[in-house]
Tab-separated table of C-alpha atoms in Angstrom:
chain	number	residue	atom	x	y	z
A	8	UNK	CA	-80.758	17.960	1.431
A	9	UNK	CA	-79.260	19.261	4.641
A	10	UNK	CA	-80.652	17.311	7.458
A	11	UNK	CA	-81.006	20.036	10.647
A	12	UNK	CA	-80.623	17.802	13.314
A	13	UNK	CA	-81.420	19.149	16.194
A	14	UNK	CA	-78.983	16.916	18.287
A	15	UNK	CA	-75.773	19.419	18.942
A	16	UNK	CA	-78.183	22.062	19.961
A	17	UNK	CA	-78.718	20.272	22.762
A	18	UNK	CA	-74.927	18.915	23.257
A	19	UNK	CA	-74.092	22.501	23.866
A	20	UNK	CA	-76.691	24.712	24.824
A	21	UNK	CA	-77.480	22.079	27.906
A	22	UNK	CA	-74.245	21.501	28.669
A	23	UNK	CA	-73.952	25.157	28.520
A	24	UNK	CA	-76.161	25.745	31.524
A	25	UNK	CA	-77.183	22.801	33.212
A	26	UNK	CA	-75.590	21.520	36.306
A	27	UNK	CA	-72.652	20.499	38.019
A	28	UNK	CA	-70.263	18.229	37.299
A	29	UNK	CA	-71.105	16.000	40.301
A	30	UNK	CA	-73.423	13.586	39.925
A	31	UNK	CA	-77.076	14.133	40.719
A	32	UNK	CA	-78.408	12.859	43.801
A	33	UNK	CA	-81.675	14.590	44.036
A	34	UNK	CA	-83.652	12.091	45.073
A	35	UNK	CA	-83.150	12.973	48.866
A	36	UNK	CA	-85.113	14.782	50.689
A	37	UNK	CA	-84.834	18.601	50.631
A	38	UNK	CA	-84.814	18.872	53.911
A	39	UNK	CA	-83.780	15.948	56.518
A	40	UNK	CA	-86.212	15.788	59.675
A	41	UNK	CA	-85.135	16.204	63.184
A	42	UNK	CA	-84.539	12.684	64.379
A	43	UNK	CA	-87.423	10.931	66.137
A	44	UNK	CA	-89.920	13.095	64.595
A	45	UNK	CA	-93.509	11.703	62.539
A	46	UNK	CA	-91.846	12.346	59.472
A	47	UNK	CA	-89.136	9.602	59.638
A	48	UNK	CA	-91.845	7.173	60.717
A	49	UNK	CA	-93.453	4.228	59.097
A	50	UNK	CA	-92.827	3.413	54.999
A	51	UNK	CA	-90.592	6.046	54.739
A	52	UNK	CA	-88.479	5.168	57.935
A	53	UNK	CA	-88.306	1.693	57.040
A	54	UNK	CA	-86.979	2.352	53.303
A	55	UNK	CA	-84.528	4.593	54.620
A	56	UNK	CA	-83.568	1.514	56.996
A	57	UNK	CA	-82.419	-0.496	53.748
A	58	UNK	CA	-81.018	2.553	51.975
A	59	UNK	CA	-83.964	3.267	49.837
A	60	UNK	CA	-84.837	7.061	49.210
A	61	UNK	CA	-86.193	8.460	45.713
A	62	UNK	CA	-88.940	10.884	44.605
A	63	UNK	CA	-92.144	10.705	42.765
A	64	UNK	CA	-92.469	13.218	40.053
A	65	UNK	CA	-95.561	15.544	37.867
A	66	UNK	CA	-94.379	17.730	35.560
A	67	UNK	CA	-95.729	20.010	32.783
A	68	UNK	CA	-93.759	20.701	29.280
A	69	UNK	CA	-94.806	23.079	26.749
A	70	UNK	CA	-91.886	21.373	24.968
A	71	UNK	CA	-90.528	17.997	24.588
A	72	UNK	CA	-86.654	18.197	23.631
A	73	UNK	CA	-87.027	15.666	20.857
A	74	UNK	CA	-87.171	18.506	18.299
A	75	UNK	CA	-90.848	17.965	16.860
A	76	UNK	CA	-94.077	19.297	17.040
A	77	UNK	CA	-95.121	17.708	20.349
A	78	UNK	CA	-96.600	20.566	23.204
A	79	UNK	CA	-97.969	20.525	26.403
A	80	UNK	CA	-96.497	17.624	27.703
A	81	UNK	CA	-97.706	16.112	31.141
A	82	UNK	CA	-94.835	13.862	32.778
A	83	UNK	CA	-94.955	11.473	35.503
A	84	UNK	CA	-91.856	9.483	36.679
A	85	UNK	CA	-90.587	7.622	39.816
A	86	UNK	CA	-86.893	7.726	41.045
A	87	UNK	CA	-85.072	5.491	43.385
A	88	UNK	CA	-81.966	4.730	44.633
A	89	UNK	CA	-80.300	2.237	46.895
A	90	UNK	CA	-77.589	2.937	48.498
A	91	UNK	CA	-76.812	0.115	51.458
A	92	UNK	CA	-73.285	-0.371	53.436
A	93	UNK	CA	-73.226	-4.110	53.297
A	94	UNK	CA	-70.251	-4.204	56.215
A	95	UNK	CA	-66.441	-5.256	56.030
A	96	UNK	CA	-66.066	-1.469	53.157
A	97	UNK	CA	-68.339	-3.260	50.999
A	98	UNK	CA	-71.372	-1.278	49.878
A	99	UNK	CA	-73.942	-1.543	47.127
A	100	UNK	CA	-75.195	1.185	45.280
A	101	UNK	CA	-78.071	1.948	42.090
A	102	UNK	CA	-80.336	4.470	40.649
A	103	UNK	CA	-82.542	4.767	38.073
A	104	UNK	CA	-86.293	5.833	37.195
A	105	UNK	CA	-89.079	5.285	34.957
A	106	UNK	CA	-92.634	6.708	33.625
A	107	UNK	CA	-94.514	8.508	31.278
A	108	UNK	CA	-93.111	11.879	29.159
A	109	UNK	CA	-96.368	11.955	27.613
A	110	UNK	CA	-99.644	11.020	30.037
A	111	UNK	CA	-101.910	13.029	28.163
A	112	UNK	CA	-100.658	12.224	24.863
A	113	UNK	CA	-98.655	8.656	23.048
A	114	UNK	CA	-98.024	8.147	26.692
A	115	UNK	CA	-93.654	7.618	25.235
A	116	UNK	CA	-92.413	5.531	27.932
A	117	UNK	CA	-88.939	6.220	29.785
A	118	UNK	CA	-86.714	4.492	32.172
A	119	UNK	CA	-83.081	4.016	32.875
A	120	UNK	CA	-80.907	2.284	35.487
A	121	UNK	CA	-78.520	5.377	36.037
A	122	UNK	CA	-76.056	3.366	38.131
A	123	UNK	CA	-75.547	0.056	39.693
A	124	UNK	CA	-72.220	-0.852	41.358
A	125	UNK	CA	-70.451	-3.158	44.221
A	126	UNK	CA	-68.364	-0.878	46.323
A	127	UNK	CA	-65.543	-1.913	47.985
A	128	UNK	CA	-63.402	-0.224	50.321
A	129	UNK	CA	-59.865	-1.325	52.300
A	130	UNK	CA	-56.824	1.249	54.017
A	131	UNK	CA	-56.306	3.602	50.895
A	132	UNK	CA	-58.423	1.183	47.866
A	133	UNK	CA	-60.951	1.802	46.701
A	134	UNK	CA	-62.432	-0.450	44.111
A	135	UNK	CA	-66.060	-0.066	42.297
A	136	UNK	CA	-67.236	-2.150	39.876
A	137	UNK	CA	-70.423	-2.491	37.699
A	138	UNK	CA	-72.519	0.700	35.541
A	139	UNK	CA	-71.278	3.548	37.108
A	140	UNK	CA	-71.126	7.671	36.232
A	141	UNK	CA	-67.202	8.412	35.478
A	142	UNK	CA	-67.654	12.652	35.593
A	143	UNK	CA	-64.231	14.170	35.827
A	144	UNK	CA	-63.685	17.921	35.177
A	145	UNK	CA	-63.599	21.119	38.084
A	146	UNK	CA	-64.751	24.043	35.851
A	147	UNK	CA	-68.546	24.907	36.298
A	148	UNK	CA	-70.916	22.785	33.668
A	149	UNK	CA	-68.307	22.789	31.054
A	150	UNK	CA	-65.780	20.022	31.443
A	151	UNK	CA	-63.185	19.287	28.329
A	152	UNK	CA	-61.839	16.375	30.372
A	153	UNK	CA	-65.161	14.674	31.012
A	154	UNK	CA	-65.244	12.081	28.238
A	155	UNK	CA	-65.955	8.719	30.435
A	156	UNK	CA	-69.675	8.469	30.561
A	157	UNK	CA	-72.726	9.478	28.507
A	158	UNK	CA	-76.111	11.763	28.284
A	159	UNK	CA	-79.611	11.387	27.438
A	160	UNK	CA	-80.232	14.945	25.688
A	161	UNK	CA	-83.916	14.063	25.347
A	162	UNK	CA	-85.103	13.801	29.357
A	163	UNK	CA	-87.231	15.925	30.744
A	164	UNK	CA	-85.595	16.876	34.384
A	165	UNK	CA	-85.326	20.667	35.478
A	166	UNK	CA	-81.580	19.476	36.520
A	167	UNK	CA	-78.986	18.932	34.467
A	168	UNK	CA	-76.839	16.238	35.744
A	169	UNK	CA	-80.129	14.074	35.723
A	170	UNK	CA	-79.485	13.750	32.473
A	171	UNK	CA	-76.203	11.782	32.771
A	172	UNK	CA	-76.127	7.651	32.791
A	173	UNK	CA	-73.315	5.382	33.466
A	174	UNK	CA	-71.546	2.520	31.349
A	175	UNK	CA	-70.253	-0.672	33.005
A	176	UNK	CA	-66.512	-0.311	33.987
A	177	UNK	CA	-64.163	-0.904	37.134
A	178	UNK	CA	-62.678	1.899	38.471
A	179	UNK	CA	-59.886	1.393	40.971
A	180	UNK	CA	-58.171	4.365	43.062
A	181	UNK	CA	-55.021	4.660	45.191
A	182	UNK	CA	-55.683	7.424	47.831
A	183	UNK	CA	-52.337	8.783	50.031
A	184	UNK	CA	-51.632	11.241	52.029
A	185	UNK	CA	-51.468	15.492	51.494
A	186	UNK	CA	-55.143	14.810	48.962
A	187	UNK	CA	-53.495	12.713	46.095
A	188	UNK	CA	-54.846	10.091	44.410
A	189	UNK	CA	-54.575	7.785	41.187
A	190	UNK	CA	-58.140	6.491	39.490
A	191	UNK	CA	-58.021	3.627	37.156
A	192	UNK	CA	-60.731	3.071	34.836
A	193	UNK	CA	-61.629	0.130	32.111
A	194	UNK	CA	-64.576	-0.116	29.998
A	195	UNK	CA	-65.392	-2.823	28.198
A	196	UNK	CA	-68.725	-1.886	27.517
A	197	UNK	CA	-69.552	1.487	25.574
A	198	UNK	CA	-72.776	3.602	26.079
A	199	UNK	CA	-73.259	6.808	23.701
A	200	UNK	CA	-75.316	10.421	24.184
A	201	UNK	CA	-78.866	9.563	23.523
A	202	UNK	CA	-79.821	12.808	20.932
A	203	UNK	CA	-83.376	13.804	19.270
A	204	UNK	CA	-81.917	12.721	15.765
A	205	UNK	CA	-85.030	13.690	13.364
A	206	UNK	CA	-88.061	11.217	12.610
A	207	UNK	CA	-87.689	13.016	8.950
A	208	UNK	CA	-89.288	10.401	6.741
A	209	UNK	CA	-87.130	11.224	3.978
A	210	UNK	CA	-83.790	9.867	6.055
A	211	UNK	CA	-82.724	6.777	7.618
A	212	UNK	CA	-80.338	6.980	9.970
A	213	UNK	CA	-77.438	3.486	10.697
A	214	UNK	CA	-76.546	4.174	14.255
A	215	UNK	CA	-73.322	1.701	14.638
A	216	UNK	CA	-72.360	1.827	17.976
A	217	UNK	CA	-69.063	-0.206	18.333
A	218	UNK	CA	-69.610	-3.957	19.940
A	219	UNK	CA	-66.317	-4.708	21.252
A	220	UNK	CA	-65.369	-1.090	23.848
A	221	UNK	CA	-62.048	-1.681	25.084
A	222	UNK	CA	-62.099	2.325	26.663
A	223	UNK	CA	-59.413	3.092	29.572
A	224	UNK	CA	-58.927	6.366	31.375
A	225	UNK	CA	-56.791	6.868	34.000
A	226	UNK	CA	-56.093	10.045	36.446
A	227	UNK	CA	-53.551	11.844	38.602
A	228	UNK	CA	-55.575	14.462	41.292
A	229	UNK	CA	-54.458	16.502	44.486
A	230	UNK	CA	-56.917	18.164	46.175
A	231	UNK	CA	-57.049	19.635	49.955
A	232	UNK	CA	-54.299	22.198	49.126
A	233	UNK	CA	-54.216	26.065	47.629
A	234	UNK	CA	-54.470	24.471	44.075
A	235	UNK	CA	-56.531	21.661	43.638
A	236	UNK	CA	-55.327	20.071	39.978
A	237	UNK	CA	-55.566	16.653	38.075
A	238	UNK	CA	-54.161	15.775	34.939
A	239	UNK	CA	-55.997	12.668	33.098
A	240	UNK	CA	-55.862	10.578	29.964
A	241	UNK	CA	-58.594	8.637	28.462
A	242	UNK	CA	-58.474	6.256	25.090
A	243	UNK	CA	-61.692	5.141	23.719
A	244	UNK	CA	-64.843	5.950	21.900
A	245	UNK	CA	-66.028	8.960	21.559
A	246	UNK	CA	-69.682	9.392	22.966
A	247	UNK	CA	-70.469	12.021	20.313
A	248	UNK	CA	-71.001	9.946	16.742
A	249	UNK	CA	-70.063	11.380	13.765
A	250	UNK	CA	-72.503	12.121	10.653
A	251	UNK	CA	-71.148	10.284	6.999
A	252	UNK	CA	-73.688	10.229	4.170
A	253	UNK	CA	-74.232	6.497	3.199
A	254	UNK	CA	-76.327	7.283	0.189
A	255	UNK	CA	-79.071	8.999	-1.558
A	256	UNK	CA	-81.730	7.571	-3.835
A	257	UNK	CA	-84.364	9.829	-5.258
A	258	UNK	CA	-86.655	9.576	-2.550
A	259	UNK	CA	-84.370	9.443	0.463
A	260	UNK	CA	-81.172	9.706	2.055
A	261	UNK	CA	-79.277	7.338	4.464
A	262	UNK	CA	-76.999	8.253	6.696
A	263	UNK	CA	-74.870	6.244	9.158
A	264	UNK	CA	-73.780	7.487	12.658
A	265	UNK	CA	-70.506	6.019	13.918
A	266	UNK	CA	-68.321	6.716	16.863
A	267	UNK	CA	-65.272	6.697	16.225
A	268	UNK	CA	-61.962	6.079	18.969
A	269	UNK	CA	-60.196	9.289	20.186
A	270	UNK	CA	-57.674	10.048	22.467
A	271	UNK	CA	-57.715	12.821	25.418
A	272	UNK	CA	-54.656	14.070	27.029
A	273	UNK	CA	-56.548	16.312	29.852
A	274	UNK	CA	-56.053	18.783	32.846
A	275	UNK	CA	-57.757	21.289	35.079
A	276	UNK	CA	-56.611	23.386	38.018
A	277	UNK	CA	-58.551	25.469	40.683
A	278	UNK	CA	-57.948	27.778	43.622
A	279	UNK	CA	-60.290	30.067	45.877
A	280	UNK	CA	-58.836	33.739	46.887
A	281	UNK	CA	-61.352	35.465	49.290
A	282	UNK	CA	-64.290	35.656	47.572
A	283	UNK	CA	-63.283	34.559	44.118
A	284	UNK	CA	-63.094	31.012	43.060
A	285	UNK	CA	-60.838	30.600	39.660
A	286	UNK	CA	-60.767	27.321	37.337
A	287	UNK	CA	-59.134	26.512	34.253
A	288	UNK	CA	-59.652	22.839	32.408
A	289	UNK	CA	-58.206	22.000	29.033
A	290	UNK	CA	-58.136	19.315	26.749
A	291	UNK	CA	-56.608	18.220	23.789
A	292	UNK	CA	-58.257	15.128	21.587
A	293	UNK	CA	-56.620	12.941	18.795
A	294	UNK	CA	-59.136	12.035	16.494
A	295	UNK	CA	-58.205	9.273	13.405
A	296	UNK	CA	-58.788	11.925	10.848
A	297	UNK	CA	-55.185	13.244	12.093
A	298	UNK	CA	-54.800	15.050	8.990
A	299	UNK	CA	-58.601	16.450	8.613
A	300	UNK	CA	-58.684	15.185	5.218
A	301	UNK	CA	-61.961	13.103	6.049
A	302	UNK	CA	-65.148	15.241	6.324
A	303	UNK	CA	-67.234	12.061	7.796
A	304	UNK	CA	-64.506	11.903	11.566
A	305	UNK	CA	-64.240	15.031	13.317
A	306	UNK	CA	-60.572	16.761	13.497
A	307	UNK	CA	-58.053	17.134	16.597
A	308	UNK	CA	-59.210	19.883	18.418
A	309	UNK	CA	-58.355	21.584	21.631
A	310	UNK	CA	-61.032	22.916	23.927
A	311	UNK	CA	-60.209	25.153	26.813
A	312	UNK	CA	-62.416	27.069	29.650
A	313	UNK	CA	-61.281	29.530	31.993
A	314	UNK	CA	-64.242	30.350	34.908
A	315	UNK	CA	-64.470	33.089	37.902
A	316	UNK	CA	-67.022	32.440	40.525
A	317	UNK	CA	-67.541	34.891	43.203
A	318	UNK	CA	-69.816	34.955	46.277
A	319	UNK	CA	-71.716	38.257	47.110
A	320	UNK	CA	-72.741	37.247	50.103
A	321	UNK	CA	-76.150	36.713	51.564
A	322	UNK	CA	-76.577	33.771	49.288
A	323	UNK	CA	-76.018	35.852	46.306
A	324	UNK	CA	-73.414	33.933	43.759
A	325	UNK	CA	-72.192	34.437	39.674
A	326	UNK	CA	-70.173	33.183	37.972
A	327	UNK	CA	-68.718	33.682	34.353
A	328	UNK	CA	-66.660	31.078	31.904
A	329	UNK	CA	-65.024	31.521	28.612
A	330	UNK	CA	-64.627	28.688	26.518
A	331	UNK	CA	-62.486	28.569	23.223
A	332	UNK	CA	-62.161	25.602	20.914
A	333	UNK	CA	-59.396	25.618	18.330
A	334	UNK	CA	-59.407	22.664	15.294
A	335	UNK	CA	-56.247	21.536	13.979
A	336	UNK	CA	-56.029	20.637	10.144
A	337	UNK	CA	-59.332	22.343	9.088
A	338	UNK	CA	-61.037	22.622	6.156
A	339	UNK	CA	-63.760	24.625	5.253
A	340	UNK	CA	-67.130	22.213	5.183
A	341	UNK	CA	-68.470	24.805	1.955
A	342	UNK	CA	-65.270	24.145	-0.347
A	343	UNK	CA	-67.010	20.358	-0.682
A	344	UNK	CA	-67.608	20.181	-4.149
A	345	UNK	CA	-70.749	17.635	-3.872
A	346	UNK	CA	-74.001	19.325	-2.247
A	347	UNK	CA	-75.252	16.140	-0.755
A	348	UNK	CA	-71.530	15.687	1.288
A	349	UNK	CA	-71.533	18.997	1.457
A	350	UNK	CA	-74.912	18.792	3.561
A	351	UNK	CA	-73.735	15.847	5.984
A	352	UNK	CA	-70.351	17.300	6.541
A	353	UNK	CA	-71.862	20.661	7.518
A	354	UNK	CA	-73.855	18.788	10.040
A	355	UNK	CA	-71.086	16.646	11.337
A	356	UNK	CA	-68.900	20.032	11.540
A	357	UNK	CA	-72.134	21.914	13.837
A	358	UNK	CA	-72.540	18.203	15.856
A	359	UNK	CA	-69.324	18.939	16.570
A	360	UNK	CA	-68.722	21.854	17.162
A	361	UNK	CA	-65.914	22.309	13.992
A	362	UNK	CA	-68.060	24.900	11.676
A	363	UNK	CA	-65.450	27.139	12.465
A	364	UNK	CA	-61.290	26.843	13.192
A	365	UNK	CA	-61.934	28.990	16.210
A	366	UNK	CA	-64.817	29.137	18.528
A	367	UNK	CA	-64.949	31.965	21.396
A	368	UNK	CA	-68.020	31.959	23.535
A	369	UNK	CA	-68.963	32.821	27.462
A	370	UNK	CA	-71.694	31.484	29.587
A	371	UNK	CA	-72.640	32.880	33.146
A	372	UNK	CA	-74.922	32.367	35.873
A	373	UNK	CA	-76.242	34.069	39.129
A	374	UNK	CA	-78.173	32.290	41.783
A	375	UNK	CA	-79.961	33.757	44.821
A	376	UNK	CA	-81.598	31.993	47.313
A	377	UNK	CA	-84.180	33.655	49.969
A	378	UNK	CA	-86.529	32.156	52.779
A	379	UNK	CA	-83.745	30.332	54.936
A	380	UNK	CA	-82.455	29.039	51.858
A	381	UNK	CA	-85.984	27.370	50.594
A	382	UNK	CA	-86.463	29.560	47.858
A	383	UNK	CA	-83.531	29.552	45.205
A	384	UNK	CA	-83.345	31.726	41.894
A	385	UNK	CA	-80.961	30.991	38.855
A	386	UNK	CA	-80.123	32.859	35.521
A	387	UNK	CA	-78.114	31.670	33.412
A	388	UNK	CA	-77.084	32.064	29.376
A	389	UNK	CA	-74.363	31.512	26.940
A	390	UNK	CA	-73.610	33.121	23.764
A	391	UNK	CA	-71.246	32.647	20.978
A	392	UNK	CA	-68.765	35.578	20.273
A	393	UNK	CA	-67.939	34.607	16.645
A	394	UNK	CA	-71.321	34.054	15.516
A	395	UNK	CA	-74.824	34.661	16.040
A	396	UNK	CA	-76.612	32.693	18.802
A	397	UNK	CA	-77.519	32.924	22.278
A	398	UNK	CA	-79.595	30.425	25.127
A	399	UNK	CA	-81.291	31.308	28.228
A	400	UNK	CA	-82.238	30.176	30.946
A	401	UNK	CA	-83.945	30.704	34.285
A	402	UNK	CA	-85.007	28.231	37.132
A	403	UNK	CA	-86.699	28.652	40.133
A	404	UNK	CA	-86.924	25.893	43.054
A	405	UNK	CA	-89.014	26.113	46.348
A	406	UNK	CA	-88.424	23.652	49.156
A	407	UNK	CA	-92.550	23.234	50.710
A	408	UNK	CA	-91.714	21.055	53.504
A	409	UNK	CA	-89.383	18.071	54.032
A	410	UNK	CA	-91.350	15.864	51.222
A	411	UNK	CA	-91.858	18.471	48.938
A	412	UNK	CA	-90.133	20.343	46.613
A	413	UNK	CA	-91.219	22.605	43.449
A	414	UNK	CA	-89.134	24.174	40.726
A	415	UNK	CA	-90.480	25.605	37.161
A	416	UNK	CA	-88.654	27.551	34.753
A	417	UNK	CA	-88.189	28.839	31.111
A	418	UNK	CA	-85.869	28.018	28.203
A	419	UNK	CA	-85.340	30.060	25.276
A	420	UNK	CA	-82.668	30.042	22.497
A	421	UNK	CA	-81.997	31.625	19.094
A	422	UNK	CA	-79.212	31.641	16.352
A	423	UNK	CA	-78.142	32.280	13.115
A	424	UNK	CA	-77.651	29.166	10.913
A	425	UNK	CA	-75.140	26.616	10.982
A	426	UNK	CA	-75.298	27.512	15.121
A	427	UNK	CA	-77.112	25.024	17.462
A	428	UNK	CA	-78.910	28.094	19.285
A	429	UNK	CA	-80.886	28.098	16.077
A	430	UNK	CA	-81.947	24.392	15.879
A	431	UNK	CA	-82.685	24.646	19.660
A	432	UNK	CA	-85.222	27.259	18.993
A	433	UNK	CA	-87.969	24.504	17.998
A	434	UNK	CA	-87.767	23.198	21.901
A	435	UNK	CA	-87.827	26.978	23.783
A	436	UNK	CA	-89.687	25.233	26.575
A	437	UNK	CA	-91.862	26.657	29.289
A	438	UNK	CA	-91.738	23.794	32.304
A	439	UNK	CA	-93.104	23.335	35.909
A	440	UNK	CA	-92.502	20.258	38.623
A	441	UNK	CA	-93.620	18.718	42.341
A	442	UNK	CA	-91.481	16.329	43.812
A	443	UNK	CA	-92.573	14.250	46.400
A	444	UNK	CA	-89.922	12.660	48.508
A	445	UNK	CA	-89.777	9.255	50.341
């Protein structure tokens, strides 16, 4: 039985073409007021006061991204975030959201506290402490190096980086002169990717998320110069799990999802020349299947993107990326002798992007914005160069007024097998969105 999870459609394809590697802070107003005018008054002017500011959301789905039959999906959600200076470099900061993804329908609930950290700041410390978003990485929506903090696959926000949610850890960094800096992070609590994993009735899935983190990362940057470059390490758990097949009875099959510790020796460079930005990130990760003898814990691999941007002018922008991904030790998932290992492995090997030795793909994107900068148009896509499979997308955003923003937009991807384009197919989504903004 080979389960078709829908998850690593998701992991790549989004990550693909979703958003920045900054965190997403779009919760503030599109567009501040002039001060002292009517709009800064009352409620809102007081919440702003205390460092309140957030959005309140209606959306419409033609497709939920859980990878089932669900369609036209009506979604309602409030965001908030605090973010207060508390005096003496200490601050306080915290996000997070919650509604309905279905209003019309089983009315699924969601929330999440994003973020919520002390902030403390003294000559060239700074020290943050509490559930934070680690996102490191300076190519454009693909980051090898960005291995600290986890997604929720399943939401339902136009913008990608919405999507991302932060673990508890304290991060300290050492900032000096000429743009260098050291960041020094511990986690002792571990969060994973939230994925669609199928409501199949026929399987049962374990998902053993480790109990005792012990995660560390730690990073060397310089920015401010003609190269800006980091190099970083991280050892902990991975936030991908890996598929094993538990067993299989005549009526149904168990599997177990377990994350398993890896190690990342990281880097990424980038310059701007004119018009051209370029940006190269690379990473190399030690699994414990060192010798890829173990079909259940992904391989070493290496994973490498090279990017050009350039600007156009008049607001026009592209850019274009090729990724390659390289796995060391690897063995063909289809020489497994047994079907039903066989089936598991080949979905831990698409999960993880290891169906192949090498992977060559490119994604791009062009954005144009009009109206004073209110109205903004993106395309973007990816497509695998080794295999069959492709994903589109295209987003539109208009800014209203100073409360109100609107954005709709269309997915759409397709694939041969044993390619997440093709499981991604079952959530093409058509989707539309008002924010209001306090």
């Amino acid at each position: 039985m080979r389960l078709r999870q829908p998850a690593y459609a998701l992991t790549l394809a989004l990550a693909l073409l979703g958003g920045t590697t900054c965190n997403a802070q779009d919760d503030e107003p599109p567009l501040a007021p002039p001060e002292g005018a009517a709009a800064s008054s009352g409620i809102k002017a007081t919440l702003r006061d205390w460092g309140v500011t957030g959005s309140a959301r209606g959306a419409y789905w033609s497709s939920n991204r859980r990878s089932d039959d669900e369609s036209h999906l009506g979604v309602g959600q409030l965001w908030a975030k605090l973010d207060r200076k508390l005096g003496k470099g200490m601050g306080v900061f915290a996000e997070g959201y919650l509604g309905k993804e279905d209003i019309l329908g089983d009315k699924r609930s969601t929330h999440r506290v994003r973020e919520a950290y002390l902030d403390f700041r003294h000559d060239k410390w700074d020290f943050r402490v509490g559930k934070q978003i680690l996102a490191w990485g300076r190519t454009d929506r693909l980051n090898p190096s960005d291995n600290l903090t986890p997604r929720d696959f399943t939401l339902l926000s136009p913008e990608f980086d919405e999507d991302r949610f932060g673990s508890l850890a304290a991060k300290d960094s050492f900032n000096w002169g000429q743009g260098q800096s050291v960041t020094a992070a511990w986690l002792p609590d571990f969060q994973s990717h939230e994925y669609p994993f199928t409501n199949n009735p026929d399987v049962t899935f374990n998902h053993d998320e480790p109990s005792s983190a012990r995660q560390f990362g730690i990073k060397y940057d310089v920015s401010g110069g003609n190269i800006d470059w980091s190099a970083s390490y991280y050892d902990g758990f991975d936030l991908t799990p890996d598929i094993s097949l538990a067993r299989v009875t005549a009526m149904h099959t168990f599997i177990d999802l377990r994350h398993h510790r890896v190690k990342v020796l990281g880097a990424d460079a980038a310059t701007t020349r004119g018009a051209n930005r370029y940006a190269v990130e690379a990473a190399y990760t030690r699994t414990e299947d060192s010798d890829g003898a173990n079909p259940s814990i992904k391989n070493p691999h290496f994973y490498g993107v090279f990017g050009l941007e350039h600007d156009f002018t008049n607001n026009l922008s592209g850019i274009v990326q090729y990724f390659y991904r390289h796995v060391f030790h690897f063995n063909p998932v289809d020489a497994i002798a047994n079907p039903d290992v066989r089936n598991a492995a080949a979905d831990n090997a698409v999960l993880n992007n290891q169906y192949d030795e090498n992977q060559h793909g490119l994604s791009a994107r062009i954005a144009k914005k009009w109206m004073n900068e209110t109205l903004e148009g993106e395309f973007a896509g990816s497509v695998l160069l080794n295999r069959a499979g492709y994903f589109l997308r295209t987003k539109v955003s208009y800014i209203w007024s100073d409360s109100i923003k609107l954005l709709g937009g269309y997915e759409y991807s397709s694939g041969s097998d044993n390619t997440s384009y093709q499981l991604l197919a079952k959530n093409k989504a058509l989707f539309a969105e008002i924010r209001w903004f306090f």
